[in-house]
PDB file of C-alpha atoms in Angstrom:
ATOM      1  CA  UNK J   1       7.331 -39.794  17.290  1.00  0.00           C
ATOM      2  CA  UNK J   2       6.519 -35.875  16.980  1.00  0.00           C
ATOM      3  CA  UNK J   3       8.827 -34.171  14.688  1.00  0.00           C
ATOM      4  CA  UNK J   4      10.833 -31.767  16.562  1.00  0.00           C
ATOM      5  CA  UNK J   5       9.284 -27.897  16.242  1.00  0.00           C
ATOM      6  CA  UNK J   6      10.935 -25.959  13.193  1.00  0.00           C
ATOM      7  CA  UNK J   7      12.333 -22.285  13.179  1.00  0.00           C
ATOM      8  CA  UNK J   8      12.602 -19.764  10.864  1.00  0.00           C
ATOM      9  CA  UNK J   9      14.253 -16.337  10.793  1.00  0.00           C
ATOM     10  CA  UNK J  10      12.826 -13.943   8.469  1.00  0.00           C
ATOM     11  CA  UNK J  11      12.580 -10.332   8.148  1.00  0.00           C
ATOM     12  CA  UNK J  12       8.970  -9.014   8.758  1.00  0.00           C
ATOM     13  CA  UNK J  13       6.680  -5.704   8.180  1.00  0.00           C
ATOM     14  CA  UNK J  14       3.840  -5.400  10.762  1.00  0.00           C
ATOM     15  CA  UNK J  15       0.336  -5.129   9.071  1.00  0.00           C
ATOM     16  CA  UNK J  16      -2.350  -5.741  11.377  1.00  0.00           C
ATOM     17  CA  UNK J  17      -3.028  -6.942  15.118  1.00  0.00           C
ATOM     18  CA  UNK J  18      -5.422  -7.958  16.866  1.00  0.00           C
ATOM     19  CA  UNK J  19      -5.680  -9.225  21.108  1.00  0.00           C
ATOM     20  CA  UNK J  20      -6.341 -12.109  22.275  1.00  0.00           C
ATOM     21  CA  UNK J  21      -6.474 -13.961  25.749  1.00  0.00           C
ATOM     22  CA  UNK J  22      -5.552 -11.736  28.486  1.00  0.00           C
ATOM     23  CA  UNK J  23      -1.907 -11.269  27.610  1.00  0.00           C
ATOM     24  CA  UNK J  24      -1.100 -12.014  23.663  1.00  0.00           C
ATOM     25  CA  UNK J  25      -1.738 -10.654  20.816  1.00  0.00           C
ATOM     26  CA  UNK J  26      -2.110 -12.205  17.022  1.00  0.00           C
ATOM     27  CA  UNK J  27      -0.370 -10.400  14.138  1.00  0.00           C
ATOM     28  CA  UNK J  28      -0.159 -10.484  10.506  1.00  0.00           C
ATOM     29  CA  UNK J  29       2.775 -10.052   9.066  1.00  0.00           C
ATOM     30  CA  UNK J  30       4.383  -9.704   5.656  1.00  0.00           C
ATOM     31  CA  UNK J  31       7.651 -11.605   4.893  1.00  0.00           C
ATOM     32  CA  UNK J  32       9.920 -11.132   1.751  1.00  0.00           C
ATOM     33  CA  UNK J  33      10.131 -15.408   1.397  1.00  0.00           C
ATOM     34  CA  UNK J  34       6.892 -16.724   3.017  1.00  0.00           C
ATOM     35  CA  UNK J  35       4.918 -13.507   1.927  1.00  0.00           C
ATOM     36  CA  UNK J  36       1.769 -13.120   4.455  1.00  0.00           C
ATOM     37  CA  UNK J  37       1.535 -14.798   7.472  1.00  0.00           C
ATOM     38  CA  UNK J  38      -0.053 -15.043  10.957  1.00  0.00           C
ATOM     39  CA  UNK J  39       1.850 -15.284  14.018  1.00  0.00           C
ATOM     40  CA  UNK J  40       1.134 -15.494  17.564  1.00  0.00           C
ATOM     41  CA  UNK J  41       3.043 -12.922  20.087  1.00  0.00           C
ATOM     42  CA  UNK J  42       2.875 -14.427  23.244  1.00  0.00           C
ATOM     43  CA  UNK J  43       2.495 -12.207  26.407  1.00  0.00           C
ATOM     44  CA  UNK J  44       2.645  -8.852  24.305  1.00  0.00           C
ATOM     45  CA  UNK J  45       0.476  -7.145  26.250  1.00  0.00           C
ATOM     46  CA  UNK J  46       2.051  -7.397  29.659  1.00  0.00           C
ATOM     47  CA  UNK J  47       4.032  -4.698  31.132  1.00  0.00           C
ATOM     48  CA  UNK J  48       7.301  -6.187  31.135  1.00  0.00           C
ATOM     49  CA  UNK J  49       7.338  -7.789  27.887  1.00  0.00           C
ATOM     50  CA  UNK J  50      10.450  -7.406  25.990  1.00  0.00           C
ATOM     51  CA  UNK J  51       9.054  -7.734  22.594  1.00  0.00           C
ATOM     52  CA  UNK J  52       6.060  -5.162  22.728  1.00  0.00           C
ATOM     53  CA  UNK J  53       8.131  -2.312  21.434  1.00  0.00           C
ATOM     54  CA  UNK J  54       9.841  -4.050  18.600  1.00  0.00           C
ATOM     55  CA  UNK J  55       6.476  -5.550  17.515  1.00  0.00           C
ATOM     56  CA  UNK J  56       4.424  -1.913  16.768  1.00  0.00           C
ATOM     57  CA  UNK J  57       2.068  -1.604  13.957  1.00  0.00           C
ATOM     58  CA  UNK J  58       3.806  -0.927  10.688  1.00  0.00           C
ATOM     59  CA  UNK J  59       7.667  -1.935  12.502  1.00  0.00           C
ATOM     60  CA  UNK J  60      10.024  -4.044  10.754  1.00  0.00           C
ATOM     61  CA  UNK J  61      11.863  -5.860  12.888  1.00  0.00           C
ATOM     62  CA  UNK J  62      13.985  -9.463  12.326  1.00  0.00           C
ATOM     63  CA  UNK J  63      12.089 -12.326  13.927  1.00  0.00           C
ATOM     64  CA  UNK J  64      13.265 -15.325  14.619  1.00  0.00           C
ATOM     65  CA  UNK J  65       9.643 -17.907  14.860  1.00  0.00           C
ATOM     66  CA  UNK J  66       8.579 -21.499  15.516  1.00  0.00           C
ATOM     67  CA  UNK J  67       6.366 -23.159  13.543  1.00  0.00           C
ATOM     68  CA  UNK J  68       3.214 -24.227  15.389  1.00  0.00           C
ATOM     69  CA  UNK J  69      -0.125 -26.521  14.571  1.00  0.00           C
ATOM     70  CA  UNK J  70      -2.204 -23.271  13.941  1.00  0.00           C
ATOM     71  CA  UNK J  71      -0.214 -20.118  14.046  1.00  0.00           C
ATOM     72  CA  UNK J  72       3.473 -20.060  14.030  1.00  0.00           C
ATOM     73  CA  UNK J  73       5.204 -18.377  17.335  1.00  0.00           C
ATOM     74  CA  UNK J  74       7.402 -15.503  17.744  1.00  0.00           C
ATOM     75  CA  UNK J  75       9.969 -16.176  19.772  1.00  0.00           C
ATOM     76  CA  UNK J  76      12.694 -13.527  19.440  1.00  0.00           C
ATOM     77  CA  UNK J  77      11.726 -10.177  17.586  1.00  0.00           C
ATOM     78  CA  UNK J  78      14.301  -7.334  16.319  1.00  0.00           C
ATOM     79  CA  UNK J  79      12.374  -3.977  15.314  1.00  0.00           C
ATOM     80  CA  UNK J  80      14.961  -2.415  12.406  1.00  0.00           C
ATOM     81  CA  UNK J  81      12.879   0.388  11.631  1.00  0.00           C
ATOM     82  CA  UNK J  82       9.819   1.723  13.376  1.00  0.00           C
ATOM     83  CA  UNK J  83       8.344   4.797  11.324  1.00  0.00           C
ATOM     84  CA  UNK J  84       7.526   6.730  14.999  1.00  0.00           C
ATOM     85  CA  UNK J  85       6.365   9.024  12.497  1.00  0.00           C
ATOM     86  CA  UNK J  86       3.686   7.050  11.552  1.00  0.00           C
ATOM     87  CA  UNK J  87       2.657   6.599  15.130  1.00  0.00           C
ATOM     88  CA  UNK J  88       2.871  10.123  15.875  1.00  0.00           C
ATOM     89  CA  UNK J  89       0.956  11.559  13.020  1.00  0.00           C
ATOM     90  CA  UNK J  90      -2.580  11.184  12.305  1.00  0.00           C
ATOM     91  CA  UNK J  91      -2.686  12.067   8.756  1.00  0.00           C
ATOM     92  CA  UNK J  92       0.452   9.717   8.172  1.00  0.00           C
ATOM     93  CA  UNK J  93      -0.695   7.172  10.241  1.00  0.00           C
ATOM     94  CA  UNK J  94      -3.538   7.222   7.985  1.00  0.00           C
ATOM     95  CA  UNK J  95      -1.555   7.023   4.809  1.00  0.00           C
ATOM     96  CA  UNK J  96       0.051   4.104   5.832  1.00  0.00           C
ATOM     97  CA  UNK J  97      -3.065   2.126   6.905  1.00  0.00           C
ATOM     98  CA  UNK J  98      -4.382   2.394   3.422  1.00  0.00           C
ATOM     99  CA  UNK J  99      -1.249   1.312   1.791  1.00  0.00           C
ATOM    100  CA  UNK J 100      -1.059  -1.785   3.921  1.00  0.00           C
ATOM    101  CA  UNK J 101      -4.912  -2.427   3.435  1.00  0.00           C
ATOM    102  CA  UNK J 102      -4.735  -1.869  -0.181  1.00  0.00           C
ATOM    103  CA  UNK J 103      -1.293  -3.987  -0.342  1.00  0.00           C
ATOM    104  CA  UNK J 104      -3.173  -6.913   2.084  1.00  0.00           C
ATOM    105  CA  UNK J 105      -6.095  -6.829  -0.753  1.00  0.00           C
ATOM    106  CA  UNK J 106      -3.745  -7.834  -3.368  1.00  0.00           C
ATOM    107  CA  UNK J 107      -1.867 -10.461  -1.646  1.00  0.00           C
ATOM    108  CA  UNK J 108      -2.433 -13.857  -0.705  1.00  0.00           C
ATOM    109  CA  UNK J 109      -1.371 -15.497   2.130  1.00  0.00           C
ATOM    110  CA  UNK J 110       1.946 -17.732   2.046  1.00  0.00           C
ATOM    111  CA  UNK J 111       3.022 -16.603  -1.465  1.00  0.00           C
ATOM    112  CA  UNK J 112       6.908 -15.219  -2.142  1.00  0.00           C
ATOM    113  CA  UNK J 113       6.394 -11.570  -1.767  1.00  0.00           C
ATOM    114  CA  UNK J 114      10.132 -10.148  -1.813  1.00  0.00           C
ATOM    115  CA  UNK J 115       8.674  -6.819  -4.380  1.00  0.00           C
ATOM    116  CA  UNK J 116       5.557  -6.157  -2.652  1.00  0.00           C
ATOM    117  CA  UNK J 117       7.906  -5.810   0.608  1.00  0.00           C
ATOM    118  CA  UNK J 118      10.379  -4.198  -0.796  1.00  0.00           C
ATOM    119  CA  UNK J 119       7.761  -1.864  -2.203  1.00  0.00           C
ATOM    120  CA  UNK J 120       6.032  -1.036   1.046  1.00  0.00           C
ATOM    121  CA  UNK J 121       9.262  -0.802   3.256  1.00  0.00           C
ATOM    122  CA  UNK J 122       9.919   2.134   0.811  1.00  0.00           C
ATOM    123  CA  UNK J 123       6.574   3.013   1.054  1.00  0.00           C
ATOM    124  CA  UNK J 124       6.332   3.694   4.963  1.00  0.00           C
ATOM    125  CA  UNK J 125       9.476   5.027   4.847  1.00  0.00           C
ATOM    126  CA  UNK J 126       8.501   7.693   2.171  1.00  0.00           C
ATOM    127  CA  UNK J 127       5.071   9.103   4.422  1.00  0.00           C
ATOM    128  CA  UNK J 128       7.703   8.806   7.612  1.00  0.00           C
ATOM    129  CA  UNK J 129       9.946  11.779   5.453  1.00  0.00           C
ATOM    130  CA  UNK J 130       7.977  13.568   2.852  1.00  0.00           C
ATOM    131  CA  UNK J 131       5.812  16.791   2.746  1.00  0.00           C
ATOM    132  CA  UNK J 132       3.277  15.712   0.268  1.00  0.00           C
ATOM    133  CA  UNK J 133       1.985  12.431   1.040  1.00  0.00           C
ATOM    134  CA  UNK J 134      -0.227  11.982  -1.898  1.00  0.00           C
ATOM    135  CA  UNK J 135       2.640  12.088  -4.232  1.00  0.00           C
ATOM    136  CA  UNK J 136       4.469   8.740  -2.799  1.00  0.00           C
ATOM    137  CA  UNK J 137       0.333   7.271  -2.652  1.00  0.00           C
ATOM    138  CA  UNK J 138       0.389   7.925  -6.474  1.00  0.00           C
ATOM    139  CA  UNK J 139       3.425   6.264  -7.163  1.00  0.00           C
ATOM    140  CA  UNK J 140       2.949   3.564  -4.531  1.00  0.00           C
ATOM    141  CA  UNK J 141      -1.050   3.199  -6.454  1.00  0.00           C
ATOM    142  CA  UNK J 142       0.632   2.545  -9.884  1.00  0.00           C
ATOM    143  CA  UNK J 143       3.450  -0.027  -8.479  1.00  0.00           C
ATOM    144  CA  UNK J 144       1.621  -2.077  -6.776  1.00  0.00           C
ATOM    145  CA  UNK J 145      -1.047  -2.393  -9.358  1.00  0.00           C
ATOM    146  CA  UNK J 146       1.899  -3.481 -11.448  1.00  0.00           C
ATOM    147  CA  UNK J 147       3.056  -5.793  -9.043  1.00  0.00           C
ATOM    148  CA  UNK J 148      -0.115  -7.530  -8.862  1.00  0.00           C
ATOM    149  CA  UNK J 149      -0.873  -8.121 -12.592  1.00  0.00           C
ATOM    150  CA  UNK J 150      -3.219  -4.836 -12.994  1.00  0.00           C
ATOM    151  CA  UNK J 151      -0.966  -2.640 -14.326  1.00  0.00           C
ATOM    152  CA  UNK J 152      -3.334  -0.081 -16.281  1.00  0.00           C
ATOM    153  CA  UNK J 153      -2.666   0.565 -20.236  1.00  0.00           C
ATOM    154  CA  UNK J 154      -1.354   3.914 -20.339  1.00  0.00           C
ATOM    155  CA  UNK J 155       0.259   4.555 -24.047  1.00  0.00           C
ATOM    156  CA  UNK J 156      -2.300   2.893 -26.556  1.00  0.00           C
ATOM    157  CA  UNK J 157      -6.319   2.718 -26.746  1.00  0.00           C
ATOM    158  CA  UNK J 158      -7.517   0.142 -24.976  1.00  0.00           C
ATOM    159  CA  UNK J 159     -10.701   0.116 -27.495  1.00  0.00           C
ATOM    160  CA  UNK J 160      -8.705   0.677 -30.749  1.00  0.00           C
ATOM    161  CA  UNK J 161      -5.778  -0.251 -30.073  1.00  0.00           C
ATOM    162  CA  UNK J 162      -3.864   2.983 -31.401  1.00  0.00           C
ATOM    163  CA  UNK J 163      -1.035   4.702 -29.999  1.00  0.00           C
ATOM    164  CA  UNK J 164      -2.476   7.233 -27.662  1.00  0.00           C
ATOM    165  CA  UNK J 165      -1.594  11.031 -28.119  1.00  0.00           C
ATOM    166  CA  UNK J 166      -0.530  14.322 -26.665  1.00  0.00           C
ATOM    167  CA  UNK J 167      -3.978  15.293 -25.952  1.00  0.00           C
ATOM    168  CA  UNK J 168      -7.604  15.324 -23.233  1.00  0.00           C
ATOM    169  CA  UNK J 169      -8.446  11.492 -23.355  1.00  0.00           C
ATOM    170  CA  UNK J 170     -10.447   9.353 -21.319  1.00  0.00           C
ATOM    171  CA  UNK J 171      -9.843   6.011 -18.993  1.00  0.00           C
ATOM    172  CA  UNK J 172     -12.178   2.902 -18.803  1.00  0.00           C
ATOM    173  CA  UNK J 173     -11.954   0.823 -15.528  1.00  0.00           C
ATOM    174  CA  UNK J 174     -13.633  -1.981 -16.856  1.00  0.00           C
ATOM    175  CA  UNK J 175     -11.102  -1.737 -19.819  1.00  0.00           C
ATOM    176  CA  UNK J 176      -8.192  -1.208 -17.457  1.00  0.00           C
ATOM    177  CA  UNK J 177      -6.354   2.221 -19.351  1.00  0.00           C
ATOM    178  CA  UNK J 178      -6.808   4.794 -21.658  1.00  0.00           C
ATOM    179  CA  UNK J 179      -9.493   5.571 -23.920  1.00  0.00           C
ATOM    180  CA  UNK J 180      -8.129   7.649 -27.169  1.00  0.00           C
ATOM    181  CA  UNK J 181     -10.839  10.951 -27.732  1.00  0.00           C
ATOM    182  CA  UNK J 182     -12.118   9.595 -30.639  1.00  0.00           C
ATOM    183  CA  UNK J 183     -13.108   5.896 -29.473  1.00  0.00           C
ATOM    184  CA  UNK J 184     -14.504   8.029 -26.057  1.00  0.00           C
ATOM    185  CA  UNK J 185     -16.305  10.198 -27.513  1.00  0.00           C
ATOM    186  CA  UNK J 186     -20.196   9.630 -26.720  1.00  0.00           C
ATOM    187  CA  UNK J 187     -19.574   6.344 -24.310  1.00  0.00           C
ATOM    188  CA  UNK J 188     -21.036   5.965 -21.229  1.00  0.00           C
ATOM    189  CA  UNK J 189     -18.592   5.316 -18.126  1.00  0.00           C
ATOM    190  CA  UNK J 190     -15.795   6.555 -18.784  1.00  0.00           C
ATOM    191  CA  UNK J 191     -13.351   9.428 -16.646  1.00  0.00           C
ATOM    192  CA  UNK J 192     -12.303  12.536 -18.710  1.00  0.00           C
ATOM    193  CA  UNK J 193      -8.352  12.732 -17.608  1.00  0.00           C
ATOM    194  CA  UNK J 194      -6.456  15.927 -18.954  1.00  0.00           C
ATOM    195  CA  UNK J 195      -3.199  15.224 -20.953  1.00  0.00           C
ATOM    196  CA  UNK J 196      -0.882  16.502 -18.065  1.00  0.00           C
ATOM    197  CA  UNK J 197      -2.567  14.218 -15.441  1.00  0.00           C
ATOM    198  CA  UNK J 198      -1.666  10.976 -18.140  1.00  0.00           C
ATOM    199  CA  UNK J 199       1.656  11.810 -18.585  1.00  0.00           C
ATOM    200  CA  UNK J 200       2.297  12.260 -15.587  1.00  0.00           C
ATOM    201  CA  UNK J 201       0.203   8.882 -14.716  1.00  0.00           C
ATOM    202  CA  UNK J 202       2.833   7.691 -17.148  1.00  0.00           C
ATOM    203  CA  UNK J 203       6.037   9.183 -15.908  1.00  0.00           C
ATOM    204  CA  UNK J 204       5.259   7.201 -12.235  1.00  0.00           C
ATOM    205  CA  UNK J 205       4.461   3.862 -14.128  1.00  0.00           C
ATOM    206  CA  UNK J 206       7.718   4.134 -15.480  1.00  0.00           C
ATOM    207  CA  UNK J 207      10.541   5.622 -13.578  1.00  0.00           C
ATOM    208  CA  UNK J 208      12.457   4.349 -10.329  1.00  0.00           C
ATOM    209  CA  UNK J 209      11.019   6.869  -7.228  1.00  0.00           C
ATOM    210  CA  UNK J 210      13.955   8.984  -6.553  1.00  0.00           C
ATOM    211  CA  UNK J 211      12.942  10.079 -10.113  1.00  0.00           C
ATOM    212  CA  UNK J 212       9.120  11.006  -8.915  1.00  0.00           C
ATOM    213  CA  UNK J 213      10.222  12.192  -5.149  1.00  0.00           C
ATOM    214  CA  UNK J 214      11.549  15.638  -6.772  1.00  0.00           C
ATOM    215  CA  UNK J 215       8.555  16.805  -8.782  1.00  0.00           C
ATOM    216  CA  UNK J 216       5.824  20.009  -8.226  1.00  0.00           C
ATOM    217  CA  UNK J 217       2.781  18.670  -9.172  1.00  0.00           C
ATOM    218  CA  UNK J 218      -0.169  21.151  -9.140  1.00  0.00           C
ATOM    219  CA  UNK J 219      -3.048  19.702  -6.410  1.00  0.00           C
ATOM    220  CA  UNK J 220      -5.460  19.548  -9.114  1.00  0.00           C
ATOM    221  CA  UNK J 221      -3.231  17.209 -10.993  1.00  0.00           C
ATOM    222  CA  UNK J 222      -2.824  14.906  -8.339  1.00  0.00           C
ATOM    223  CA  UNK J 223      -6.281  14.815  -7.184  1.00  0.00           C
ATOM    224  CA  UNK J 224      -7.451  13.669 -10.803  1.00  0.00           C
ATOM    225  CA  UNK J 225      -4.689  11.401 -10.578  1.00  0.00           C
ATOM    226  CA  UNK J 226      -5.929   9.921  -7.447  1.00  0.00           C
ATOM    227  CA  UNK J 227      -9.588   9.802  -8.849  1.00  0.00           C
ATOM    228  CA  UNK J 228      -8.696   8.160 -11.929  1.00  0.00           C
ATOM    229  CA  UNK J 229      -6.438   5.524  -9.606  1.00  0.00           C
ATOM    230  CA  UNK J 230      -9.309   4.836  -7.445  1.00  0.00           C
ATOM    231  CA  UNK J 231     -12.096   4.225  -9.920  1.00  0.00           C
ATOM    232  CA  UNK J 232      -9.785   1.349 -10.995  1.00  0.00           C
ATOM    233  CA  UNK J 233      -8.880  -0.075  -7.951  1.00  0.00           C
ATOM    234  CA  UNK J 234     -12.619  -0.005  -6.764  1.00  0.00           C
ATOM    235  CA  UNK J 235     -13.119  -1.853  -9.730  1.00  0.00           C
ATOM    236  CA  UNK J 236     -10.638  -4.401  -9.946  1.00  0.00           C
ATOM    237  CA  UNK J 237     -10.711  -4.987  -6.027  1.00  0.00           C
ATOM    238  CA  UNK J 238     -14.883  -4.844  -6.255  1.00  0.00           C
ATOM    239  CA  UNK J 239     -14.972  -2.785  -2.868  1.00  0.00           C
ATOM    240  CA  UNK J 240     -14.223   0.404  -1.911  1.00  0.00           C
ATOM    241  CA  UNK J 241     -11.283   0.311   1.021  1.00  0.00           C
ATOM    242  CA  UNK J 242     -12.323   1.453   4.345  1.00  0.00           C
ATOM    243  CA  UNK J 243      -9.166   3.616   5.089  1.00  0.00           C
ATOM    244  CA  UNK J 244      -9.761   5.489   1.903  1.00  0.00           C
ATOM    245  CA  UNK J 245     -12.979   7.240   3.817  1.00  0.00           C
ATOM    246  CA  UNK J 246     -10.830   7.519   6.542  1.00  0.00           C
ATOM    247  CA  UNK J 247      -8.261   9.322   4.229  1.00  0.00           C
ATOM    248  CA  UNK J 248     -10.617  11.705   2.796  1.00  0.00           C
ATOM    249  CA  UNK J 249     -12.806  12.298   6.062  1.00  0.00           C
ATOM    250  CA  UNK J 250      -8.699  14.389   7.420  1.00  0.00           C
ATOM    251  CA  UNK J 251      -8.336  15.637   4.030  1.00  0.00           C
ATOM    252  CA  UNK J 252     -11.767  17.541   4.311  1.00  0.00           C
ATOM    253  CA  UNK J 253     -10.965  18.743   7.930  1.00  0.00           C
ATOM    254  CA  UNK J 254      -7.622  19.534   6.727  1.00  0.00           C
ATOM    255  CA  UNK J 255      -8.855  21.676   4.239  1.00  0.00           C
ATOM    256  CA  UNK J 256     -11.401  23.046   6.304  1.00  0.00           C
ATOM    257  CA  UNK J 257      -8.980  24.444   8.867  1.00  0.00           C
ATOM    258  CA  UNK J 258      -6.478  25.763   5.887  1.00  0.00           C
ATOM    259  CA  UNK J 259      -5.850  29.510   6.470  1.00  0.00           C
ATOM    260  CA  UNK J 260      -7.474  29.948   2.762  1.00  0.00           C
ATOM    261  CA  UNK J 261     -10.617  28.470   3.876  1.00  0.00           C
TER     262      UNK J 261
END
């Protein structure tokens, strides 16, 4: 006999989607217990469908889904938070693409993911609210690398071994962390990173955001932040992230159409 079809409910952020048939539409999600999955949304796409506007890109909604032979099936869907501003915004929109693509990277499909979706519920609810967007990407960067087992070595040489000090050092990708000024000195490789842009590097590793949300960080600081962050993610991922050109393609026309320019 066929065993009767099983249903789940489960809380869900939505991460990609992509069409299919005339009328449906297949989306991955990410789930606090089940972690990443693919679903099918079954006539999506029509006009009258009920669940199109609680099923937007980067919504999280409560779904309530049957387990199928392929792809599971939504059958009821909840949005309980849909980030319009996300929608609405290019430069936000954009933000939020590369911290699902950089999150989707890192995770696995059909692992337990209840951090990681904690951490980027937060996270698209941060670039929905804040100003500066790079300084939740920072903190967001440093978290997730955490998260995922890459946490970089921030407070001791990862060639010596010493503790490092209040002073210019270096970072090593291939090393993962920081590279004291006198084991640095003369290698090949390595990013200079100023003592203000580590401790600050280290003040994000280590406090709660509503600790980070408050600070005035110079642009310069941030930006060699953001370098340093990306050299290692480039490296540990082996591929540079396609909404990172994105990101930097509106952060040059951006600056271009500043008032200063």
């Amino acid at each position: 006999m066929p065993t009767r079809e099983r249903t789940y409910r489960t809380e869900a952020l939505v991460l990609r989607r992509k069409d299919i048939g005339e009328a449906d539409r297949v989306l991955t999600l990410l789930t606090p217990e089940r972690g990443k999955v693919r679903v099918v949304a079954k006539g999506i796409r029509k006009p009258r469908s009920r669940k199109a506007g609680h099923l937007e890109l980067f919504t999280r909604a409560s779904l309530l889904i049957a387990a199928g032979r392929d792809l599971d099936l939504i059958t009821q869907a909840q949005a309980l938070e849909t980030y319009r501003p996300l929608r609405e915004d290019l430069v936000r929109g954009a933000y939020a693409a590369y911290a699902v693509e950089l999150l989707d990277k890192f995770t696995p499909e059909r692992q337990e993911a209840g951090e990681l979706y904690q951490l980027l519920a937060h996270m698209l609810g941060w670039l929905s609210a804040v100003a500066d967007l790079a300084l939740p990407a920072r903190y967001y960067e440093l978290r997730l690398l955490t998260l995922a087992g890459f946490q970089p070595e921030l407070r001791r040489c990862v060639l010596g071994g010493e503790t490092i000090v209040a002073e210019a050092q270096y970072f090593s990708a291939p090393q993962g962390g920081a590279v004291c000024a006198r084991c640095g000195r003369g290698q090949a490789g390595l990013l200079p990173i100023s003592m203000e842009a580590l401790k600050y590097l280290r003040y994000f590793q280590s406090q709660p955001y509503s600790k980070v949300a408050g600070l005035k960080l110079a642009p310069g600081v941030l930006s060699e932040m953001e370098r340093i962050l990306q050299r290692y993610i480039v490296y540990v991922l082996e591929r540079q992230l396609k909404s990172v050109e994105f990101l930097k393609l509106l952060q040059r026309q951006t600056a271009a159409q500043s008032p200063n320019h």
